[in-house]
Amino acid sequence: MKTIFLLVAIVAVVKAQFDPHQLPDRSTMVHLFEWKWDDIALECENFLGPKGFAGIQVSPVNENVIAPKRPWWERYQPISFILTTRSGNEQQFANMVKRCNKVGVRTYVDVVFNHMAAKQGGQAVGTGGSRAYPENKDYPAVPFTNADFHPSCGIQDYNDAYQVRNCELVALRDLNQTIPHVQNKILEFLDRLVDLGVAGFRVDAAKHMWPNDLRVIYGSLKNLNTAHGFPPNSKPFIVQEVIDLGGEGIKRDEYVDLGAITEFKVSAAIGKAFRGGDDLKNLKNWGEQWGFLESSKALVFVDNHDNQRGHGAGGADILTYKQSKPYKMATAFNLGFPFGITRIMSSFSFDDTDQGPPKDSSGNIKSPVIQKDGSCDAGWVCEHRWRQIYNMVEFQNQVKGTEVGNWWDNGKNQIAFCRGNAGFIAFNLESFDLNQDIQTCLPAGTYCDVISGDKVGSNCSGKKVLVGNDGKARIIIGPNEDDGVLAIHKGKKL
Ligand SMILES: *[C@@H]1O[C@H](CO)[C@@H](O)[C@H](O)[C@H]1NC(C)=O
Ligand SMILES: *[C@@H]1O[C@H](CO)[C@@H](O)[C@H](O)[C@H]1NC(C)=O
């Protein structure tokens, strides 16, 4: 009996780590890559909350090395767990989390604890003013000393799990997470973020750590802070960065009972399909049949901050803001089809792959400039402010809990499907018109296509779709239109 109760308890705790703790009528998070905390707080209040975004993923919050030319990757080189970075300090971060929670937007922190800042000539200086001596594996502001790290070796063979987890990823000093002092310092850091009201973590470089060490760390985390609206006994959401496209020594399945996984197979497959490398009709059984993890354990995205610049996985298949038409189509599919825990990317524009966020002459990150039409300027792309993307966030909320119905395709690259009786979406990736009467499953009436326009008062600035008493509508998407998608839902009926 006792064993059974214990088992039930353990299963319940582990399961809770898959729950992103989003409001019931919300569905997707956005990665505000390299944004400053004060700007995010405003963005939550002015845009993300009102538009129904469920959460934000933020860049690493703890002190990192100041690297020459301020590349984006300096934030993945910790100097200490002091909460001061170019995005702001602890007080600003705390204020942001509070204000975002208030408008229903949860915070997920990108946490880096596989390693500390890489070996470099002499002393390293952090964004909080701390000094460290990576040469000697000495980080006094934590403190970590030589004894807290694995002996130095390089990762030569990704088929060798021992090397991947115990050696140094690009000379980054590799912490030994089996050591109690290391576990305690990591836990203090994560628990402080929980106290400040975050909903969970994206664990950077999880596959470079031993699952058993992560199990101990996750299992010791505090429950979420009820003062921020989380129910009692809520465990932090965990999503682990495990890149596994197959063919490596370490499998995502070794981590799947510990928390959700970044499902890079989705990113590669969706990019390939909307680049024309796979017929869209094959998306009909999108999900586990494609070799993806089960829906509740997979964090799914079109691109992330690594693979949009050729780091990480997926190579030439990955779509980014630079290919805006297929990118918007892929994003619409990712948000329109019921699979996975969804995340959208919000980027700064870049030409070289090391380039950091827009900065002033002193190296401070610049705030995004929001233009009259709501789009961003000053080097920020803000995909989340593209109508075709934020309106799909609303679509996803409107159809939440419904299944795919009435799949239609032309045998190749024109597809359409219903989401219950709540929404309908169609795609055209052919070089000729989509012009068909298709079952929409929606009640009769006139709907506003939220891709080509939006509902304005009782009118629509885009295409109007007339649904007949039989639920059918004439769907038209030309090959040369700005967008290859049409989406209607119950929330935007005229
Ligand atoms: C990591 O630390 C544990 C606990 O102190 C120790 O047993 C193990 O040998 C260390 N691993 C390496 C590769 O140094
Ligand atoms: C509705 O919007 C369309 C497209 O913007 C416009 O052409 C039309 O004049 C508007 N109709 C009314 C009644 O305002």
Coordinates of C-alpha atoms and ligand atoms in Angstrom, one line a residue, residues 150-151 162 166 176 178-179, ligand 1:
H150 CA 34.8 18.3 -14.1
P151 CA 38.4 17.8 -15.1
Y162 CA 30.5 10.6 -21.1
N166 CA 31.7 15.6 -18.6
N176 CA 29.9 18.8 -11.8
T178 CA 26.7 15.7 -8.7
I179 CA 28.5 17.7 -6.1
Ligands
LIG1 C1 31.5 14.5 -9.9 O1 31.3 14.5 -8.5 C2 31.0 13.3 -7.9 C3 30.6 13.6 -6.5 O2 31.6 14.3 -5.8 C4 32.2 12.4 -8.1 O3 31.9 11.1 -7.5 C5 32.5 12.2 -9.5 O4 33.6 11.4 -9.7 C6 32.7 13.6 -10.2 N1 32.8 13.4 -11.6 C7 33.8 13.7 -12.3 C8 33.9 13.3 -13.8 O5 34.8 14.3 -11.8

